[in-house]
């Protein structure tokens, strides 16, 4: 058995893009290289005591496969693996159905099912369009009234549900809607505000009348409950991997896990080689791959220097290191691309095996990518 490793909180790590993320995560746990106090090689009885949080259900399924691959395909009891992005019904049934049931009871109202929410929003949208504001003049009422087919109402209901999910995830509300638009847009904006009364007035009343809550609200409450529980300490290892904490509730949970004595947060592909100017610019570019990681570190009050390498037996090749550097440089924020003038030559290793294909349009680009993916999947060993 290996001696416990002494570390100071927070326990924040990253797996570079040159290493397979889930395989590297599973390998460190299975081999006993877990960088936590008491990080010993787990046996069939202690492995299920490890709890792992991943961003999606797809990632959770893939990690189970990675553990089985590390175990040589032999039957084993797996760690507790949960998805942060949405409730993982499969894991709840297998791992801790009683705990999830108790959580639902403690939170009160259950979440409204997806199809029921869409149908309810469709009815509210059509009803709102048929009944303009009472104080409106006849002309204003005619302009504000909308007549929608069921298909159009269904599309609007889907968009409205997505909007509500984003607003609730970011923990903001619609209280300032009336003041958002400038005066020259006020007349058109009034119609939009009236439409959004479906969200601000009618929808909360519908949920209350039916004893339901929204899926995101339930998720945030579950996340807060789990954050409070872990804040009291955890006797066994708790790992959050692959999440960038873009949702405030998730960021708080990651912060709690990182500061546990038995906790660790593993970030996906943090670029620690990016120069400071580009790193700062990435904080203002929501489309940049490092934007979420930059914001998460800021919320935790940490910097890239506080992040360490996750243990791995995979030694990056010169090719993978050079390719990662090339990708980082290619994705440099636009306002810092003047630094490209200082690039005299791209390392040959970065271009090894790289092909350039010029396509006349996006349709052809998509077809080429699909064919390359298919060729790779049909090649044994790839």
Short mmCIF file of C-alpha atoms in Angstrom, two decimals:
data_model
loop_
_atom_site.label_atom_id
_atom_site.label_comp_id
_atom_site.label_asym_id
_atom_site.label_seq_id
_atom_site.Cartn_x
_atom_site.Cartn_y
_atom_site.Cartn_z
CA UNK A 1 0.00 0.00 0.00
CA UNK A 2 1.24 3.46 -0.83
CA UNK A 3 1.83 6.07 1.83
CA UNK A 4 -0.73 8.89 2.02
CA UNK A 5 0.23 11.97 0.09
CA UNK A 6 0.24 15.29 1.92
CA UNK A 7 -1.43 18.07 -0.04
CA UNK A 8 -2.77 21.50 0.68
CA UNK A 9 -6.22 22.54 -0.46
CA UNK A 10 -7.53 23.31 -2.94
CA UNK A 11 -7.00 20.05 -4.82
CA UNK A 12 -7.24 21.28 -8.40
CA UNK A 13 -5.81 19.31 -11.33
CA UNK A 14 -5.93 19.14 -15.10
CA UNK A 15 -5.49 16.46 -17.74
CA UNK A 16 -3.85 17.84 -20.89
CA UNK A 17 -5.46 17.41 -24.31
CA UNK A 18 -2.62 15.08 -25.28
CA UNK A 19 -3.96 12.39 -22.89
CA UNK A 20 -7.31 10.57 -23.13
CA UNK A 21 -9.32 12.25 -20.38
CA UNK A 22 -11.54 9.49 -19.00
CA UNK A 23 -8.97 6.71 -19.43
CA UNK A 24 -6.36 8.79 -17.60
CA UNK A 25 -8.85 9.55 -14.83
CA UNK A 26 -9.79 5.89 -14.37
CA UNK A 27 -6.16 4.71 -14.57
CA UNK A 28 -5.05 6.97 -11.70
CA UNK A 29 -7.88 5.76 -9.50
CA UNK A 30 -7.45 2.07 -10.30
CA UNK A 31 -3.65 2.13 -9.85
CA UNK A 32 -3.79 3.91 -6.48
CA UNK A 33 -2.20 7.10 -7.81
CA UNK A 34 -5.15 9.15 -6.56
CA UNK A 35 -3.45 12.33 -5.25
CA UNK A 36 -5.40 12.42 -2.00
CA UNK A 37 -4.72 11.46 1.63
CA UNK A 38 -4.97 7.70 1.86
CA UNK A 39 -4.62 7.35 -1.89
CA UNK A 40 -4.13 3.59 -2.01
CA UNK A 41 -4.95 1.09 -4.70
CA UNK A 42 -8.64 0.31 -4.30
CA UNK A 43 -9.91 -3.23 -3.92
CA UNK A 44 -13.30 -4.53 -5.14
CA UNK A 45 -14.92 -3.39 -1.88
CA UNK A 46 -13.43 0.11 -1.59
CA UNK A 47 -13.81 1.23 -5.23
CA UNK A 48 -17.60 1.77 -4.82
CA UNK A 49 -16.84 4.21 -1.99
CA UNK A 50 -15.35 6.67 -4.51
CA UNK A 51 -17.85 9.25 -5.82
CA UNK A 52 -17.24 10.85 -9.22
CA UNK A 53 -19.21 13.74 -10.74
CA UNK A 54 -19.12 14.25 -14.51
CA UNK A 55 -20.78 16.92 -16.68
CA UNK A 56 -23.11 14.67 -18.70
CA UNK A 57 -24.71 11.24 -18.73
CA UNK A 58 -22.78 10.38 -21.86
CA UNK A 59 -19.52 11.02 -20.02
CA UNK A 60 -20.76 8.89 -17.11
CA UNK A 61 -21.41 5.96 -19.43
CA UNK A 62 -18.02 6.39 -21.10
CA UNK A 63 -16.24 6.44 -17.71
CA UNK A 64 -17.86 3.14 -16.76
CA UNK A 65 -16.42 1.67 -19.95
CA UNK A 66 -13.00 3.15 -19.09
CA UNK A 67 -13.05 1.47 -15.67
CA UNK A 68 -13.98 -1.86 -17.22
CA UNK A 69 -11.13 -1.47 -19.71
CA UNK A 70 -8.70 -0.75 -16.85
CA UNK A 71 -9.94 -3.89 -15.08
CA UNK A 72 -9.28 -6.06 -18.10
CA UNK A 73 -12.96 -6.58 -18.76
CA UNK A 74 -13.54 -8.41 -15.48
CA UNK A 75 -16.75 -7.82 -13.56
CA UNK A 76 -16.35 -5.20 -10.84
CA UNK A 77 -18.28 -2.86 -8.60
CA UNK A 78 -17.83 0.63 -10.02
CA UNK A 79 -17.53 3.97 -8.23
CA UNK A 80 -20.63 6.09 -7.72
CA UNK A 81 -20.80 8.09 -10.94
CA UNK A 82 -23.25 10.98 -11.26
CA UNK A 83 -23.99 13.54 -13.98
CA UNK A 84 -24.01 17.22 -13.03
CA UNK A 85 -25.77 18.51 -16.13
CA UNK A 86 -29.02 16.68 -15.47
CA UNK A 87 -30.39 14.02 -13.16
CA UNK A 88 -28.97 10.64 -14.07
CA UNK A 89 -31.93 8.30 -13.85
CA UNK A 90 -29.89 5.19 -14.71
CA UNK A 91 -27.36 5.85 -11.96
CA UNK A 92 -30.14 6.64 -9.50
CA UNK A 93 -31.79 3.29 -10.12
CA UNK A 94 -28.55 1.33 -9.73
CA UNK A 95 -26.52 3.22 -7.16
CA UNK A 96 -28.67 5.13 -4.69
CA UNK A 97 -32.32 5.23 -5.60
CA UNK A 98 -33.28 5.71 -1.97
CA UNK A 99 -31.07 8.81 -1.67
CA UNK A 100 -32.58 10.36 -4.79
CA UNK A 101 -36.09 9.57 -3.56
CA UNK A 102 -35.33 11.18 -0.21
CA UNK A 103 -33.95 14.24 -2.00
CA UNK A 104 -37.16 14.61 -4.00
CA UNK A 105 -39.18 14.43 -0.79
CA UNK A 106 -37.00 17.01 0.94
CA UNK A 107 -37.25 19.40 -2.00
CA UNK A 108 -41.02 19.17 -2.13
CA UNK A 109 -42.42 19.67 -5.64
CA UNK A 110 -41.14 17.30 -8.38
CA UNK A 111 -39.85 18.64 -11.69
CA UNK A 112 -42.30 18.99 -14.54
CA UNK A 113 -41.68 16.44 -17.34
CA UNK A 114 -40.28 17.83 -20.59
CA UNK A 115 -43.27 16.97 -22.80
CA UNK A 116 -45.80 18.25 -20.27
CA UNK A 117 -43.89 21.53 -19.97
CA UNK A 118 -43.89 22.02 -23.73
CA UNK A 119 -47.60 21.30 -24.08
CA UNK A 120 -48.44 23.62 -21.18
CA UNK A 121 -46.34 26.43 -22.67
CA UNK A 122 -48.06 25.93 -26.04
CA UNK A 123 -51.47 26.47 -24.44
CA UNK A 124 -50.26 29.56 -22.57
CA UNK A 125 -48.69 31.03 -25.71
CA UNK A 126 -51.84 30.58 -27.80
CA UNK A 127 -54.04 31.92 -25.00
CA UNK A 128 -51.82 34.96 -24.49
CA UNK A 129 -51.86 35.73 -28.21
CA UNK A 130 -55.64 35.62 -28.32
CA UNK A 131 -56.07 37.97 -25.35
CA UNK A 132 -54.21 41.33 -25.61
CA UNK A 133 -53.76 43.61 -22.64
CA UNK A 134 -57.01 45.07 -21.28
CA UNK A 135 -55.68 48.63 -21.28
CA UNK A 136 -54.66 48.51 -24.96
CA UNK A 137 -56.51 50.53 -27.62
CA UNK A 138 -58.21 48.70 -30.45
CA UNK A 139 -55.31 49.44 -32.81
CA UNK A 140 -52.71 48.39 -30.23
CA UNK A 141 -54.68 45.27 -29.43
CA UNK A 142 -54.78 44.26 -33.07
CA UNK A 143 -51.06 44.81 -33.46
CA UNK A 144 -50.24 42.94 -30.27
CA UNK A 145 -52.48 39.94 -31.01
CA UNK A 146 -50.83 36.96 -32.63
CA UNK A 147 -52.44 33.92 -34.20
CA UNK A 148 -50.25 30.83 -34.16
CA UNK A 149 -50.67 27.34 -35.53
CA UNK A 150 -49.94 24.44 -33.16
CA UNK A 151 -46.62 23.92 -34.92
CA UNK A 152 -45.59 27.55 -34.46
CA UNK A 153 -46.69 27.47 -30.83
CA UNK A 154 -44.67 24.30 -30.29
CA UNK A 155 -41.53 25.93 -31.71
CA UNK A 156 -42.03 29.04 -29.57
CA UNK A 157 -42.64 26.85 -26.50
CA UNK A 158 -39.33 25.09 -27.08
CA UNK A 159 -37.49 28.41 -27.39
CA UNK A 160 -39.23 29.79 -24.32
CA UNK A 161 -38.30 26.69 -22.30
CA UNK A 162 -34.65 27.09 -23.35
CA UNK A 163 -34.73 30.76 -22.34
CA UNK A 164 -36.14 29.90 -18.92
CA UNK A 165 -33.47 27.23 -18.42
CA UNK A 166 -30.67 29.68 -19.24
CA UNK A 167 -32.07 32.40 -16.98
CA UNK A 168 -32.58 30.00 -14.07
CA UNK A 169 -29.16 28.39 -14.58
CA UNK A 170 -27.48 31.80 -14.38
CA UNK A 171 -29.59 32.63 -11.30
CA UNK A 172 -31.04 35.83 -12.73
CA UNK A 173 -34.65 36.87 -13.21
CA UNK A 174 -36.90 38.92 -15.45
CA UNK A 175 -37.55 41.72 -12.98
CA UNK A 176 -35.81 44.40 -15.11
CA UNK A 177 -37.48 43.54 -18.43
CA UNK A 178 -39.39 46.82 -18.70
CA UNK A 179 -36.20 48.91 -18.58
CA UNK A 180 -34.08 46.89 -21.02
CA UNK A 181 -35.13 48.53 -24.30
CA UNK A 182 -34.41 52.16 -25.31
CA UNK A 183 -37.34 54.53 -25.82
CA UNK A 184 -37.33 54.27 -29.61
CA UNK A 185 -38.01 50.54 -29.31
CA UNK A 186 -40.52 50.83 -26.50
CA UNK A 187 -43.65 50.11 -28.60
CA UNK A 188 -42.24 46.91 -30.08
CA UNK A 189 -40.67 46.00 -26.77
CA UNK A 190 -44.07 46.22 -25.05
CA UNK A 191 -45.26 43.36 -27.24
CA UNK A 192 -42.21 41.31 -26.26
CA UNK A 193 -42.68 42.07 -22.57
CA UNK A 194 -46.33 41.05 -22.80
CA UNK A 195 -45.30 37.80 -24.46
CA UNK A 196 -42.74 37.17 -21.70
CA UNK A 197 -45.46 37.60 -19.09
CA UNK A 198 -46.03 33.95 -19.83
CA UNK A 199 -42.74 33.37 -18.00
CA UNK A 200 -42.98 36.08 -15.35
CA UNK A 201 -46.62 35.63 -14.33
CA UNK A 202 -48.54 32.75 -15.89
CA UNK A 203 -45.86 30.04 -15.75
CA UNK A 204 -45.01 30.40 -12.03
CA UNK A 205 -48.75 30.28 -11.30
CA UNK A 206 -49.15 27.15 -13.43
CA UNK A 207 -46.33 25.37 -11.56
CA UNK A 208 -47.77 26.40 -8.19
CA UNK A 209 -51.29 25.27 -9.09
CA UNK A 210 -50.01 21.87 -10.23
CA UNK A 211 -47.51 21.31 -7.41
CA UNK A 212 -44.51 21.22 -9.77
CA UNK A 213 -41.16 22.95 -10.20
CA UNK A 214 -38.91 23.57 -13.21
CA UNK A 215 -36.13 21.06 -14.03
CA UNK A 216 -33.37 23.66 -13.58
CA UNK A 217 -34.75 24.87 -10.26
CA UNK A 218 -34.83 21.28 -9.01
CA UNK A 219 -31.30 20.71 -10.26
CA UNK A 220 -30.03 23.86 -8.55
CA UNK A 221 -31.71 22.83 -5.30
CA UNK A 222 -30.20 19.35 -5.52
CA UNK A 223 -26.82 20.91 -6.26
CA UNK A 224 -27.13 23.23 -3.27
CA UNK A 225 -28.16 20.31 -1.09
CA UNK A 226 -25.17 18.27 -2.23
CA UNK A 227 -22.83 21.24 -1.76
CA UNK A 228 -24.05 21.67 1.82
CA UNK A 229 -23.69 17.95 2.51
CA UNK A 230 -20.13 17.78 1.20
CA UNK A 231 -19.28 20.99 3.02
CA UNK A 232 -19.57 19.00 6.25
CA UNK A 233 -16.80 16.67 5.05
CA UNK A 234 -16.55 13.37 3.19
CA UNK A 235 -14.96 10.17 4.59
CA UNK A 236 -14.24 8.77 1.12
CA UNK A 237 -12.76 10.26 -2.09
CA UNK A 238 -14.97 12.68 -4.03
CA UNK A 239 -13.88 13.72 -7.53
CA UNK A 240 -15.46 16.18 -9.96
CA UNK A 241 -13.99 15.77 -13.45
CA UNK A 242 -14.54 17.33 -16.85
CA UNK A 243 -16.77 20.19 -15.74
CA UNK A 244 -15.93 23.85 -16.34
CA UNK A 245 -18.47 25.09 -13.80
CA UNK A 246 -20.25 27.45 -16.19
CA UNK A 247 -23.39 27.25 -14.04
CA UNK A 248 -23.02 29.12 -10.72
CA UNK A 249 -24.53 26.24 -8.71
CA UNK A 250 -22.01 23.85 -10.27
CA UNK A 251 -19.11 26.23 -9.62
CA UNK A 252 -20.03 26.35 -5.93
CA UNK A 253 -20.10 22.56 -5.78
CA UNK A 254 -16.69 22.32 -7.50
CA UNK A 255 -15.25 24.84 -5.03
CA UNK A 256 -16.49 22.77 -2.11
CA UNK A 257 -15.07 19.54 -3.56
CA UNK A 258 -11.69 21.14 -4.30
CA UNK A 259 -11.36 22.15 -0.67
CA UNK A 260 -12.27 18.75 0.79
CA UNK A 261 -9.46 16.75 2.34
CA UNK A 262 -10.61 13.80 0.22
CA UNK A 263 -11.74 15.90 -2.73
CA UNK A 264 -10.31 16.69 -6.14
CA UNK A 265 -11.46 18.69 -9.15
CA UNK A 266 -10.00 17.64 -12.50
CA UNK A 267 -10.27 20.26 -15.24
CA UNK A 268 -10.36 19.31 -18.93
CA UNK A 269 -7.41 20.60 -20.95
CA UNK A 270 -6.49 23.78 -19.08
CA UNK A 271 -3.99 25.68 -21.25
CA UNK A 272 -1.24 26.68 -18.83
CA UNK A 273 1.18 27.56 -21.63
CA UNK A 274 -0.94 30.34 -23.12
CA UNK A 275 0.74 33.68 -22.57
CA UNK A 276 -0.79 36.02 -19.99
CA UNK A 277 -2.11 38.49 -22.58
CA UNK A 278 -3.99 35.81 -24.48
CA UNK A 279 -5.26 34.26 -21.24
CA UNK A 280 -6.69 37.60 -20.11
CA UNK A 281 -8.28 38.14 -23.53
CA UNK A 282 -9.91 34.68 -23.36
CA UNK A 283 -11.81 35.89 -20.30
CA UNK A 284 -13.72 38.34 -22.54
CA UNK A 285 -14.39 35.91 -25.40
CA UNK A 286 -17.27 33.55 -24.61
CA UNK A 287 -16.51 31.50 -27.73
CA UNK A 288 -12.94 30.69 -26.64
CA UNK A 289 -12.35 27.13 -25.34
CA UNK A 290 -10.62 28.48 -22.22
CA UNK A 291 -13.38 30.99 -21.34
CA UNK A 292 -15.24 28.66 -18.99
CA UNK A 293 -12.09 27.52 -17.22
CA UNK A 294 -10.92 31.13 -16.81
CA UNK A 295 -14.26 32.12 -15.26
CA UNK A 296 -14.27 29.07 -12.97
CA UNK A 297 -10.80 29.85 -11.63
CA UNK A 298 -11.89 33.45 -11.10
CA UNK A 299 -14.94 32.33 -9.13
CA UNK A 300 -12.72 30.12 -6.98
CA UNK A 301 -10.22 32.94 -6.45
CA UNK A 302 -7.42 30.89 -8.03
CA UNK A 303 -4.98 31.17 -10.93
CA UNK A 304 -3.51 28.71 -13.41
CA UNK A 305 -0.48 28.34 -11.11
CA UNK A 306 -2.75 26.72 -8.52
CA UNK A 307 -3.60 23.86 -10.89
CA UNK A 308 -1.44 20.73 -10.95
CA UNK A 309 -1.10 17.80 -13.33
CA UNK A 310 -3.29 14.77 -12.71
CA UNK A 311 -1.16 11.61 -12.27
CA UNK A 312 -0.74 9.72 -15.51
CA UNK A 313 1.40 6.91 -16.83
CA UNK A 314 0.98 8.35 -20.32
CA UNK A 315 4.07 10.29 -21.39
CA UNK A 316 3.13 12.93 -23.96
CA UNK A 317 4.96 12.51 -27.24
CA UNK A 318 6.78 15.35 -28.95
CA UNK A 319 4.08 15.19 -31.62
CA UNK A 320 1.17 15.58 -29.15
CA UNK A 321 2.87 18.43 -27.28
CA UNK A 322 3.65 20.29 -30.50
CA UNK A 323 0.15 19.70 -31.85
CA UNK A 324 -1.42 21.03 -28.64
CA UNK A 325 0.77 24.14 -28.84
CA UNK A 326 -0.26 24.66 -32.47
CA UNK A 327 -3.95 24.33 -31.60
CA UNK A 328 -3.56 26.81 -28.74
CA UNK A 329 -1.86 29.30 -31.04
CA UNK A 330 -4.46 28.83 -33.77
CA UNK A 331 -7.23 29.55 -31.26
CA UNK A 332 -5.53 32.65 -29.89
CA UNK A 333 -8.08 35.44 -29.17
CA UNK A 334 -8.44 37.75 -32.16
CA UNK A 335 -7.13 40.88 -30.41
CA UNK A 336 -3.83 39.13 -29.65
CA UNK A 337 -3.15 37.62 -33.07
CA UNK A 338 -0.48 40.25 -33.71
CA UNK A 339 1.74 37.81 -31.77
CA UNK A 340 1.67 35.57 -34.84
CA UNK A 341 4.25 37.89 -36.39
CA UNK A 342 6.75 36.50 -33.89
CA UNK A 343 6.13 32.93 -35.05
CA UNK A 344 9.04 32.20 -37.35
CA UNK A 345 8.41 28.52 -37.99
CA UNK A 346 5.88 25.92 -36.88
CA UNK A 347 7.63 22.80 -35.47
CA UNK A 348 7.59 19.95 -37.95
CA UNK A 349 6.19 17.60 -35.29
CA UNK A 350 3.06 19.76 -35.05
CA UNK A 351 2.34 19.31 -38.76
CA UNK A 352 3.09 15.59 -38.91
CA UNK A 353 0.01 13.82 -40.28
CA UNK A 354 -1.87 17.09 -40.74
CA UNK A 355 -3.85 17.50 -43.97
CA UNK A 356 -5.37 20.62 -45.48
CA UNK A 357 -8.60 20.27 -47.41
CA UNK A 358 -10.13 23.27 -49.19
CA UNK A 359 -13.91 23.03 -49.58
CA UNK A 360 -16.22 25.35 -51.53
CA UNK A 361 -18.78 25.56 -48.71
CA UNK A 362 -19.91 24.37 -45.29
CA UNK A 363 -21.93 21.48 -46.74
CA UNK A 364 -18.82 20.03 -48.37
CA UNK A 365 -16.81 20.60 -45.19
CA UNK A 366 -19.38 18.62 -43.19
CA UNK A 367 -19.31 15.78 -45.73
CA UNK A 368 -15.50 15.60 -45.64
CA UNK A 369 -15.48 15.54 -41.83
CA UNK A 370 -18.15 12.81 -41.79
CA UNK A 371 -16.19 10.68 -44.25
CA UNK A 372 -12.98 11.07 -42.24
CA UNK A 373 -14.77 10.07 -39.04
CA UNK A 374 -16.29 7.07 -40.76
CA UNK A 375 -12.90 6.00 -42.14
CA UNK A 376 -11.39 6.23 -38.67
CA UNK A 377 -14.21 4.24 -37.05
CA UNK A 378 -13.92 1.52 -39.70
CA UNK A 379 -10.15 1.20 -39.19
CA UNK A 380 -9.34 -1.56 -36.62
CA UNK A 381 -7.47 -0.23 -33.60
CA UNK A 382 -8.50 3.40 -34.15
#
